[in-house]
Amino acid sequence: MTDLNLLYDAILNGKLEQSVEVTNQAVAEGIEPQEIINGYMIKAMEEIGLRFQNGEAFVPNLLMAARAMKGSLDILRPLMKGANSVSMGKVVIGTVKGDLHDIGKNLVASMLEGCGFEVINLGVDISSEKFIEAAKEHKADIICMSALLTTTMNYMKEVIDALEAAGVRKDVKVMIGGAPVTDAFAQQIGADGYSENANGAVALARKLVAE
Amino acid sequence: MNSRERVIKAINHQEADRVPYDLSGTTVTGICKGAFLNAMKERGLSTDYEKEVDPISQIVTPVEETLVALKSDTRRLGARRVINYEQIRTKEGSVWSLVDHWDCLWKLDETKDLYYNQFTHPLEQYDSITEGLKHWSVPKWSNYVEQMRADIAEQAPALGDYCGIADRNCAGLTEMSLRIRGYEKWYMDIFMDPAGVEQLLEDVTQHKLDYWASLFDWIEEQGLQDKIQVVSECDDLGTQKSTLISPDDLRKMVIPRFKRIWEYTKKRMPHIKNFMHTCGAVRPILPDLIEAGLDIYNPVQFTAHDMDLKGLKRDFGKDLVFWGGGIDTQSTLCKGTPEEVSDEVKRILDIMAPGGGFVFAPVHNVQDDVSAANFWAMWDTLMEYGKY
Ligand code: B12
């Protein structure tokens, strides 16, 4: 029997080869993808997120963990085709127009992905049209916006207004984040939630899809 | 007391007649074009500015008469960050673009961008840095010395009785590495190609040492040593919460290289103080930077984790001069009312001014979202309340 704790270790320590190897063995032994994801992958991502939050892990550690996680997920995903229930929900994520900071946004995207969400990462410098188009096309449950600049964070309000104008605001939840963003700002612009870190983003997303 | 004497007092941990003020003495204590134009118009000051030193962040250096009126105590001397900017940029529709001498492509769309943004990284296409460095190398500074000499000859007359800052020619060691390799790839290379990471850091260090050598040569030739008080380096190592890469990796790969740079600057110009800009939550490495020869720390981003000003002044005030941290630029200066701006400047002066060791500048460049009213609230309060 494969020791799936090795998958947990592989992701936590950012070891892609080990992660792929253990996942392949587990699949060959007939272990359900869902069990692998819920029992080990999500736990490992939560742990690395926690270490990051506590200043015990750093950007490189998170990127390596995400890479190892994706290696495993690439094997598992095709096996879960059709079984819609496996996805926690669909998230469209991007950094807003005029802003190129994406390190934090990508970490949030990876954490969400590693914790069972389907993530459509639009990239940086994303206009309200692009957010709306993607939300419609993918029937997203949540739109996540990131901004690291005081000069670009106000654009989040424009996106929310545009969602309203396009008549899709009621269909999606809106989460925002990035260094200058605060809870008060989120409330002020009519977003559904804010989190100051990637782990909190996952908790919030879970809460919002459950609502 | 002239500006140079004022700053010399402050950087030697003594109180002068007032807290010195730095505007445009470096590329991290400047003002963006839009904010500058608004603020100057409001008080009828000249809105003219010099050739752009750092067009990437769209900051401008006001002309001398404006700097005098603004009582800035500093003047910058150093290469332009984008060499021959006016000649190498092109425009298509609303989009300006340029390829700098590091082979990075930058674009600015006038309809939406406040800054130039980077589009390509010369080593991005390779499997590793080690592989990439077989095909591409860090530009030789010697190719640009002549242009630098022409540029600094234009800047030098402004040094006058001001604190002269010899400013860097390029971004920091990790920043340049990130620009060259691409952000996420470089972070992962720390694990996957540590030798390549070290090699690239080393090549950038050499580039910087060559730059400093050429700048000091010129300063000596002109007999201007006494006009220079500060040598300014940078590397953004922190985020809002922690350092970007681990303190241990910084101690191993990055700080020793700054130490070499700072030893060199002190060897060539023993009277200068070493200044470094590093954003964010960097408290854990401040002792290491001091050990490595750092004298002056900027931007003092006190809104970041564990960077409270009282604690910093208490724990590092003997060893470090704080240059910056005069007002928060992530909320108060851009979103507060003029009263809030004024109150914060007063509060911070009360903490930082006693005993000297403080030069006033906001946390980072004044961005375009800062109103004229807030700029002047900051400035008036400093000039009034910053007196000793
Ligand atoms: C790295 C960096 C850059 C890199 C970005 C590279 C990249 N590919 O992302 C480069 C060099 C390109 C850059 C450029 C600029 N930068 Co910059 N940059 C930073 C720096 C040092 C770190 C940001 C970072 O990556 N943090 C690490 C990540 C992990 O943290 P994070 O992004 O905050 O994300 C976490 C949370 O916020 C949250 N989160 C993030 N997004 C989301 C989204 C959702 C939905 C949720 C729920 C949560 C969430 O979770 C993440 C993980 O925990 C900060 C300093 C700082 N204090 O933040 C300055 C900083 C953001 N930059 C700043 C500035 C001014 C600039 C420039 C204008 C250039 C300049 N220096 O003049 C340009 C602008 C370019 C542009 N158009 O965007 C200023 C902004 C000031 C202000 N008034 O807003 C800062 C604060 C520096 C400072 N001290 O002033 N920058």
XYZ file of C-alpha atoms and ligand atoms in Angstrom:
690
model
C 0.000 0.000 0.000
C 1.137 3.494 -0.857
C 1.767 5.694 2.110
C -0.183 8.800 1.222
C 1.548 10.710 3.958
C 4.396 10.830 1.484
C 2.147 12.900 -0.776
C 1.451 15.263 2.080
C 5.205 15.578 2.702
C 5.953 15.972 -1.003
C 3.561 18.888 -1.372
C 4.573 20.516 1.890
C 8.239 20.325 0.931
C 7.660 21.233 -2.684
C 8.862 17.973 -4.256
C 7.189 17.559 -7.630
C 8.690 14.187 -8.597
C 7.719 12.584 -5.300
C 4.245 14.041 -5.500
C 3.690 12.640 -8.997
C 5.127 9.262 -8.097
C 3.005 8.782 -4.990
C -0.128 9.982 -6.778
C 0.460 7.541 -9.645
C 0.931 4.653 -7.222
C -2.177 5.564 -5.268
C -4.249 5.777 -8.430
C -2.899 2.411 -9.610
C -3.988 0.950 -6.302
C -7.484 2.240 -6.901
C -7.613 4.912 -4.235
C -10.346 7.461 -4.973
C -9.076 10.847 -6.211
C -11.425 12.507 -3.783
C -9.796 10.754 -0.857
C -6.333 11.770 -2.041
C -7.375 15.382 -2.444
C -9.364 15.771 0.743
C -7.215 13.629 2.966
C -3.775 14.782 1.909
C -3.538 17.478 -0.739
C -5.814 19.987 0.945
C -4.186 19.327 4.313
C -0.723 19.925 2.898
C -1.773 23.158 1.207
C -3.454 24.367 4.368
C -0.327 23.633 6.362
C 1.988 25.480 3.974
C -0.477 28.372 3.936
C -0.426 28.450 7.713
C 3.358 28.407 7.838
C 3.421 31.276 5.353
C 0.947 33.219 7.427
C 3.094 32.668 10.518
C 6.280 33.749 8.774
C 7.758 30.233 8.819
C 7.510 29.716 5.060
C 8.155 32.206 2.277
C 7.092 32.925 -1.292
C 9.506 30.343 -2.802
C 8.198 27.606 -0.470
C 4.615 28.311 -1.464
C 5.435 28.333 -5.150
C 7.242 25.003 -4.850
C 4.353 23.495 -2.886
C 1.884 24.719 -5.491
C 3.995 23.188 -8.239
C 4.053 19.812 -6.490
C 0.319 20.051 -5.836
C -0.398 20.807 -9.486
C 1.637 17.790 -10.580
C -0.632 15.574 -8.522
C -3.798 17.376 -9.527
C -2.963 16.997 -13.227
C -3.071 13.226 -12.738
C -6.240 13.236 -10.679
C -8.308 15.736 -12.629
C -8.987 13.598 -15.733
C -10.166 10.790 -13.457
C -12.826 13.022 -11.983
C -14.418 14.098 -15.300
C -18.154 14.354 -15.216
C -18.378 14.020 -11.479
C -19.363 17.602 -10.935
C -19.681 17.287 -7.212
C -15.906 17.079 -6.829
C -15.394 20.787 -7.401
C -15.918 23.010 -4.394
C -16.894 25.783 -6.779
C -15.601 27.863 -9.685
C -13.433 30.877 -9.116
C -12.366 33.526 -11.611
C -9.336 35.412 -10.307
C -7.252 38.320 -11.582
C -5.249 41.406 -10.673
C -7.175 44.543 -11.589
C -6.479 46.941 -14.443
C -3.296 48.970 -14.205
C -1.788 46.637 -11.608
C 0.890 44.088 -12.405
C 1.498 42.605 -8.951
C 0.639 38.934 -9.150
C 2.756 37.036 -6.648
C 0.087 37.150 -3.938
C -2.783 36.659 -6.372
C -1.154 33.529 -7.799
C -0.583 32.141 -4.314
C -4.263 32.642 -3.549
C -5.155 30.944 -6.840
C -2.947 27.953 -6.020
C -4.321 27.623 -2.521
C -7.873 27.668 -3.828
C -6.986 25.117 -6.459
C -5.175 22.916 -3.984
C -8.176 23.082 -1.702
C -10.603 21.781 -4.283
C -11.800 24.840 -6.191
C -11.735 25.086 -9.951
C -9.713 28.205 -10.704
C -9.655 30.313 -13.843
C -6.662 32.605 -13.484
C -7.036 35.567 -15.834
C -3.632 37.086 -15.041
C -2.853 40.757 -14.437
C -4.164 44.113 -15.657
C -7.715 42.762 -15.932
C -10.533 45.083 -17.025
C -14.108 44.838 -15.799
C -15.174 43.569 -19.234
C -12.761 40.656 -18.947
C -13.914 39.781 -15.435
C -17.551 39.811 -16.525
C -16.917 37.864 -19.700
C -15.023 35.148 -17.825
C -17.584 34.965 -15.021
C -20.355 34.465 -17.560
C -18.439 32.016 -19.727
C -17.388 29.791 -16.833
C -20.501 30.302 -14.742
C -18.244 31.319 -11.880
C -19.400 31.173 -8.284
C -16.807 33.683 -7.136
C -14.808 36.525 -8.642
C -11.535 37.232 -6.839
C -9.797 40.543 -7.393
C -6.327 41.487 -6.236
C -4.685 44.940 -6.089
C -1.402 45.985 -4.481
C -1.514 49.658 -5.314
C -3.590 52.408 -3.777
C -3.842 53.824 -7.292
C -5.506 50.671 -8.652
C -7.587 49.361 -5.757
C -10.425 51.764 -6.512
C -10.884 49.957 -9.792
C -12.434 47.085 -7.809
C -15.446 49.286 -7.236
C -15.735 49.868 -10.972
C -15.769 46.123 -11.554
C -18.511 45.630 -8.980
C -20.550 48.438 -10.526
C -20.046 46.911 -13.962
C -21.197 43.510 -12.677
C -24.283 45.234 -11.370
C -24.884 47.029 -14.671
C -24.455 43.780 -16.605
C -27.047 42.170 -14.372
C -24.720 39.417 -13.113
C -23.842 40.730 -9.669
C -26.482 38.526 -8.018
C -25.014 35.402 -9.622
C -21.466 35.740 -8.260
C -19.801 36.461 -4.973
C -16.965 38.963 -5.004
C -13.821 38.550 -2.900
C -11.011 41.059 -2.789
C -7.488 41.244 -1.369
C -3.967 42.656 -1.644
C -1.748 44.646 0.712
C -3.622 48.005 0.801
C -7.103 46.435 0.885
C -9.015 46.291 4.155
C -12.255 44.890 5.465
C -13.698 48.378 5.656
C -12.807 49.001 2.036
C -14.452 45.725 1.020
C -17.664 46.733 2.744
C -17.520 50.222 1.359
C -17.355 49.051 -2.262
C -19.925 46.314 -1.776
C -17.690 43.240 -2.025
C -18.792 40.050 -0.264
C -15.555 39.496 1.557
C -11.902 40.244 2.101
C -9.008 38.275 3.460
C -5.492 39.359 4.236
C -3.891 36.045 3.330
C -4.216 32.964 1.167
C -5.494 30.602 3.857
C -8.132 33.095 4.879
C -9.089 33.364 1.203
C -9.865 29.645 1.115
C -11.926 29.785 4.300
C -13.830 32.745 2.939
C -14.453 31.095 -0.425
C -15.819 28.007 1.338
C -18.114 30.167 3.378
C -19.332 32.143 0.382
C -20.173 29.091 -1.755
C -22.035 27.551 1.174
C -24.256 30.625 1.522
C 22.865 76.271 8.771
C 22.856 75.074 5.160
C 21.254 71.878 3.905
C 24.475 69.894 3.857
C 25.274 70.801 7.452
C 21.708 69.975 8.457
C 21.813 66.501 6.953
C 25.325 65.814 8.260
C 24.019 66.476 11.760
C 21.036 64.202 11.276
C 23.028 61.315 9.860
C 25.448 61.606 12.744
C 22.573 61.262 15.195
C 22.483 64.897 16.243
C 19.675 67.424 16.211
C 20.030 70.189 13.611
C 17.875 73.342 13.345
C 15.068 71.287 11.830
C 14.462 67.759 10.598
C 15.990 67.551 7.112
C 13.672 66.950 4.168
C 14.473 64.791 1.159
C 12.540 65.220 -2.055
C 14.035 63.690 -5.211
C 17.416 62.943 -3.649
C 16.931 59.315 -4.669
C 14.539 57.425 -6.941
C 12.635 56.136 -3.892
C 12.032 59.490 -2.212
C 10.552 61.258 -5.202
C 7.204 62.302 -6.549
C 5.201 61.036 -9.513
C 4.462 63.405 -12.343
C 0.708 63.820 -11.804
C 0.933 64.509 -8.077
C 3.804 66.920 -8.695
C 1.938 68.960 -11.302
C -1.175 69.263 -9.111
C 0.736 70.272 -6.008
C 2.977 72.825 -7.716
C 0.100 74.474 -9.575
C -1.760 74.978 -6.335
C 0.984 77.203 -4.936
C 2.085 78.728 -8.204
C 5.468 77.008 -8.293
C 7.182 76.042 -11.519
C 5.931 72.714 -12.867
C 9.045 72.174 -14.959
C 11.169 69.139 -14.303
C 14.553 67.788 -15.331
C 15.236 64.896 -17.719
C 13.486 61.886 -16.210
C 15.879 59.810 -14.121
C 13.499 56.899 -13.590
C 10.748 56.946 -16.203
C 9.680 53.413 -15.240
C 8.020 54.627 -12.047
C 7.115 57.949 -13.705
C 8.737 60.083 -11.034
C 10.116 63.492 -11.875
C 12.903 65.654 -10.517
C 11.618 69.227 -10.110
C 13.838 71.967 -11.537
C 16.292 73.601 -9.151
C 14.171 76.681 -8.347
C 11.306 74.417 -7.270
C 13.560 72.212 -5.152
C 14.829 75.356 -3.454
C 11.293 76.573 -2.814
C 10.370 73.148 -1.431
C 13.413 73.280 0.861
C 14.617 69.850 -0.173
C 17.958 69.307 1.558
C 19.240 66.727 -0.905
C 20.430 66.527 -4.502
C 20.907 63.342 -6.486
C 23.981 62.454 -8.495
C 23.894 59.280 -10.539
C 23.225 57.525 -13.807
C 19.780 57.658 -15.311
C 17.946 54.412 -14.725
C 16.957 54.159 -18.372
C 19.898 55.269 -20.421
C 19.047 57.428 -23.427
C 15.356 57.219 -22.540
C 14.257 59.868 -25.057
C 16.039 58.103 -27.925
C 15.032 54.501 -27.244
C 11.333 54.859 -26.541
C 8.800 54.520 -29.333
C 5.086 55.131 -29.513
C 2.338 53.233 -31.250
C -1.163 54.545 -30.701
C -1.374 55.271 -26.994
C 1.360 52.806 -26.022
C 4.927 53.845 -25.295
C 7.484 51.046 -25.294
C 11.191 50.630 -24.781
C 13.786 47.893 -24.426
C 16.279 48.874 -21.755
C 19.963 47.899 -21.737
C 19.091 44.771 -19.732
C 16.987 43.527 -22.682
C 13.759 43.988 -20.750
C 10.743 45.257 -22.700
C 8.608 47.865 -20.939
C 5.316 49.413 -22.007
C 3.132 52.231 -20.822
C -0.366 52.698 -22.177
C -1.299 56.339 -21.716
C -4.990 55.516 -21.575
C -4.658 53.415 -18.429
C -1.154 53.006 -16.982
C 0.453 55.166 -14.337
C 3.776 53.331 -14.698
C 5.817 51.423 -17.259
C 5.226 47.705 -16.873
C 7.662 44.950 -17.760
C 6.688 42.540 -20.530
C 9.720 40.346 -21.155
C 12.524 38.826 -19.078
C 15.709 37.898 -20.970
C 16.242 34.566 -19.156
C 12.609 33.516 -18.950
C 12.749 31.171 -21.918
C 15.485 28.934 -20.509
C 15.116 25.816 -18.361
C 17.364 27.285 -15.715
C 19.415 30.372 -15.022
C 22.571 28.328 -15.449
C 21.461 27.345 -18.943
C 20.344 30.891 -19.752
C 23.637 32.441 -18.716
C 25.341 30.431 -21.461
C 23.395 32.487 -23.984
C 22.857 35.832 -22.293
C 24.899 37.879 -19.896
C 24.525 40.852 -17.623
C 25.445 44.020 -19.558
C 28.913 45.412 -19.004
C 28.730 48.732 -17.210
C 31.802 49.955 -19.082
C 29.633 50.362 -22.185
C 27.607 53.061 -20.468
C 30.196 55.031 -18.552
C 30.535 57.736 -21.169
C 26.805 58.406 -21.192
C 26.741 58.442 -17.396
C 29.541 61.006 -17.281
C 27.597 63.293 -19.577
C 24.447 62.916 -17.461
C 26.090 63.503 -14.091
C 27.985 66.490 -15.420
C 24.563 68.065 -15.950
C 23.439 67.167 -12.426
C 26.550 68.173 -10.492
C 26.095 71.980 -10.426
C 22.954 71.482 -8.296
C 24.946 69.838 -5.486
C 25.793 73.292 -4.114
C 25.337 73.414 -0.367
C 23.012 70.425 -0.364
C 23.527 66.872 0.866
C 24.790 65.035 -2.225
C 23.483 61.523 -2.711
C 25.379 59.207 -5.015
C 22.493 57.088 -6.252
C 22.457 53.606 -7.766
C 22.118 52.979 -11.502
C 19.800 49.985 -11.377
C 17.422 48.043 -9.149
C 18.662 45.812 -6.326
C 20.405 42.450 -6.442
C 17.274 40.327 -6.071
C 15.153 42.851 -7.967
C 17.434 42.732 -11.003
C 17.545 38.940 -10.796
C 13.741 38.840 -10.738
C 13.490 41.189 -13.681
C 15.997 39.184 -15.679
C 14.627 35.725 -14.945
C 10.926 36.418 -14.302
C 9.393 36.573 -10.847
C 8.014 33.134 -10.066
C 10.772 31.319 -11.923
C 13.470 33.054 -9.917
C 11.797 32.278 -6.611
C 11.645 28.599 -7.536
C 15.207 28.644 -8.856
C 16.283 29.176 -5.257
C 15.418 25.510 -4.808
C 15.957 24.178 -8.302
C 19.046 26.031 -9.501
C 20.774 27.590 -6.488
C 24.075 27.814 -8.335
C 22.426 29.774 -11.124
C 20.783 32.088 -8.608
C 24.164 32.754 -6.994
C 25.841 33.317 -10.353
C 23.266 35.850 -11.473
C 23.434 37.668 -8.126
C 27.199 37.722 -8.486
C 27.054 39.144 -12.014
C 24.694 41.895 -10.896
C 26.964 42.629 -7.913
C 29.894 43.011 -10.275
C 27.858 45.315 -12.492
C 27.061 47.446 -9.464
C 30.669 47.524 -8.269
C 31.745 48.656 -11.742
C 29.123 51.375 -11.631
C 30.217 52.647 -8.237
C 33.856 52.617 -9.356
C 33.067 54.706 -12.430
C 30.953 57.166 -10.470
C 33.577 57.623 -7.750
C 36.296 58.045 -10.398
C 34.390 60.959 -11.862
C 33.659 62.484 -8.465
C 37.355 62.319 -7.597
C 38.420 63.785 -10.931
C 36.131 66.724 -10.306
C 37.233 67.039 -6.693
C 33.626 66.752 -5.536
C 34.107 64.199 -2.729
C 33.082 66.657 -0.035
C 29.806 67.322 -1.791
C 28.695 63.700 -1.426
C 27.415 62.513 1.954
C 25.351 59.469 1.114
C 25.647 56.447 -1.178
C 22.281 54.907 -1.959
C 21.491 51.281 -2.746
C 18.248 49.338 -2.635
C 16.583 45.956 -2.866
C 12.944 45.351 -2.054
C 13.184 42.372 0.244
C 9.951 42.588 2.213
C 6.224 42.198 1.816
C 3.521 43.567 4.061
C 3.936 40.546 6.370
C 7.444 39.121 6.077
C 10.478 38.951 3.839
C 9.890 37.678 0.292
C 12.544 34.976 0.564
C 13.627 33.583 3.905
C 15.931 35.587 6.174
C 18.359 32.654 6.022
C 18.540 32.769 2.232
C 19.032 36.520 2.414
C 21.860 36.044 4.908
C 23.479 33.458 2.713
C 23.083 34.894 -0.769
C 22.202 38.545 -0.669
C 23.461 40.384 2.403
C 27.122 39.314 2.012
C 27.075 40.849 -1.453
C 25.732 44.130 -0.118
C 28.485 43.944 2.458
C 31.038 43.835 -0.333
C 29.424 46.837 -2.024
C 29.381 48.802 1.234
C 32.962 47.946 2.042
C 33.922 49.216 -1.362
C 31.985 52.476 -1.072
C 33.574 53.167 2.311
C 37.011 52.333 0.986
C 36.661 54.813 -1.848
C 34.835 57.488 0.142
C 35.425 56.909 3.856
C 33.278 59.848 4.955
C 30.039 58.680 3.313
C 27.122 56.853 4.909
C 25.579 53.816 3.257
C 21.857 54.123 2.565
C 19.570 51.262 1.599
C 15.939 51.145 0.574
C 14.142 47.915 1.335
C 10.357 47.775 1.485
C 8.099 45.994 3.858
C 8.493 43.839 6.950
C 12.253 43.394 7.217
C 12.886 43.707 10.946
C 14.478 40.225 11.255
C 17.307 41.167 8.888
C 18.017 44.688 10.150
C 20.735 43.443 12.532
C 22.366 41.602 9.629
C 22.267 44.680 7.424
C 23.809 46.771 10.188
C 26.507 44.151 10.583
C 27.140 44.332 6.844
C 27.743 48.075 6.990
C 24.371 49.740 6.616
C 24.111 53.230 8.141
C 20.821 54.608 6.812
C 17.602 52.688 6.397
C 14.703 53.619 4.076
C 11.650 53.599 3.554
C 10.658 52.484 7.080
C 7.301 51.052 6.047
C 5.777 51.162 9.496
C 2.442 49.727 8.384
C 4.147 46.407 7.631
C 4.327 43.634 10.216
C 6.457 44.320 13.295
C 7.737 47.626 11.949
C 6.296 49.956 14.542
C 8.323 53.175 14.656
C 8.798 53.411 18.404
C 10.194 49.903 18.530
C 12.503 50.505 15.591
C 13.827 53.743 17.048
C 14.326 52.066 20.422
C 16.050 48.951 19.112
C 17.985 50.276 16.130
C 18.092 54.035 16.636
C 21.700 53.963 17.786
C 22.947 52.079 14.755
C 20.627 53.261 12.025
C 19.486 56.577 10.694
C 15.846 56.394 9.615
C 15.327 58.083 6.306
C 11.640 57.938 5.464
C 8.676 56.693 7.424
C 7.519 60.306 7.696
C 4.013 59.488 6.594
C 2.205 56.365 5.422
C 1.695 56.234 1.664
C -0.688 53.273 1.550
C -3.513 55.052 3.285
C -3.032 58.378 5.104
C -1.228 60.412 2.450
C -3.436 59.282 -0.408
C -6.777 58.700 1.306
C -6.717 60.752 4.489
C -7.900 64.311 4.988
C -5.320 67.119 5.242
C -5.948 67.165 9.022
C -5.207 63.452 9.274
C -2.045 63.933 7.236
C -0.929 66.746 9.489
C -1.697 64.789 12.676
C 0.239 61.784 11.476
C 3.286 63.852 10.536
C 3.248 65.426 14.011
C 2.859 62.083 15.737
C 5.777 60.635 13.792
C 8.029 63.650 14.294
C 7.463 63.287 18.040
C 8.741 59.727 17.866
C 11.506 60.012 15.307
C 12.997 63.501 15.599
C 14.451 63.480 19.137
C 18.210 62.991 19.122
C 18.498 63.309 15.332
C 18.994 60.227 13.194
C 15.916 61.064 11.147
C 15.499 62.500 7.665
C 11.943 63.163 6.581
C 10.498 61.476 3.512
C 7.195 59.649 3.073
C 7.205 55.856 2.906
C 8.116 55.641 -0.784
C 7.503 57.987 -3.692
C 4.438 60.214 -3.611
C 2.091 58.442 -6.021
C -0.361 60.102 -8.364
C -3.309 59.541 -6.038
C -1.999 62.125 -3.558
C -3.940 65.388 -3.705
C -2.293 68.802 -3.684
C -4.002 69.534 -0.357
C -2.465 66.457 1.263
C 0.979 67.101 -0.171
C 0.952 70.609 1.280
C -0.505 69.465 4.595
C 2.491 67.143 4.905
C 4.973 69.790 3.848
C 3.585 72.635 5.975
C 3.472 70.458 9.069
C 7.034 69.288 8.546
C 8.371 72.803 8.085
C 6.450 74.129 11.062
C 6.552 71.241 13.487
C 9.886 69.766 12.390
C 11.912 72.531 14.010
C 14.136 71.505 16.900
C 7.160 42.538 -5.358
C 6.654 43.963 -5.530
C 6.649 44.499 -6.824
C 7.018 43.700 -8.055
C 5.805 42.857 -8.472
C 6.156 41.558 -9.152
C 4.965 40.703 -9.399
N 5.036 39.949 -10.480
O 4.010 40.661 -8.648
C 7.359 44.841 -9.076
C 8.832 45.164 -8.985
C 7.011 44.565 -10.538
C 6.584 45.997 -8.489
C 6.230 47.104 -9.230
C 5.648 48.227 -8.680
N 5.403 48.458 -7.377
Co 5.486 47.102 -6.062
N 5.773 45.971 -4.530
C 6.208 44.744 -4.409
C 6.306 44.377 -2.910
C 7.759 44.557 -2.502
C 5.830 42.992 -2.510
C 4.470 42.582 -3.023
C 4.329 41.086 -2.936
O 4.546 40.362 -3.883
N 4.022 40.557 -1.754
C 3.957 39.122 -1.484
C 2.548 38.590 -1.587
C 2.544 37.141 -1.163
O 1.710 39.330 -0.731
P 0.398 40.069 -1.260
O 0.541 40.424 -2.681
O -0.005 41.106 -0.301
O -0.717 38.902 -1.230
C -1.192 38.285 -0.050
C -2.433 38.978 0.526
O -2.502 40.368 0.255
C -3.583 38.210 0.014
N -4.151 38.542 -1.306
C -3.574 39.037 -2.422
N -4.430 39.115 -3.429
C -5.615 38.658 -2.968
C -6.856 38.532 -3.591
C -7.930 38.038 -2.863
C -9.255 37.886 -3.530
C -7.762 37.695 -1.489
C -8.922 37.206 -0.724
C -6.517 37.811 -0.871
C -5.447 38.290 -1.610
O -3.069 36.900 -0.047
C -1.695 36.922 -0.450
C -0.965 35.768 0.161
O -1.007 35.765 1.573
C 5.361 45.457 -2.260
C 5.676 45.772 -0.804
C 4.493 45.501 0.120
N 4.557 46.076 1.268
O 3.585 44.779 -0.203
C 5.541 46.634 -3.243
C 4.431 47.665 -3.394
C 3.080 47.001 -3.453
N 4.738 48.305 -4.761
C 4.574 49.537 -4.759
C 4.817 50.352 -5.917
C 4.654 51.844 -5.724
C 5.175 49.775 -7.153
C 5.428 50.518 -8.487
C 4.524 51.690 -8.753
C 6.904 50.896 -8.704
C 7.562 51.723 -7.761
N 8.277 51.040 -6.891
O 7.506 52.928 -7.826
C 5.281 49.400 -9.524
C 3.873 49.283 -10.095
C 3.736 48.274 -11.219
C 2.297 47.992 -11.529
N 1.730 48.615 -12.547
O 1.651 47.254 -10.843
C 4.079 50.090 -3.428
C 2.616 50.515 -3.411
C 2.398 51.813 -2.662
C 1.014 52.284 -2.757
N 0.825 53.566 -2.540
O 0.110 51.541 -3.021
C 4.471 48.932 -2.432
C 3.549 48.787 -1.204
C 5.895 49.235 -1.980
C 5.972 50.409 -0.987
N 6.627 50.246 0.126
O 5.492 51.475 -1.187
N 6.332 45.814 -7.205
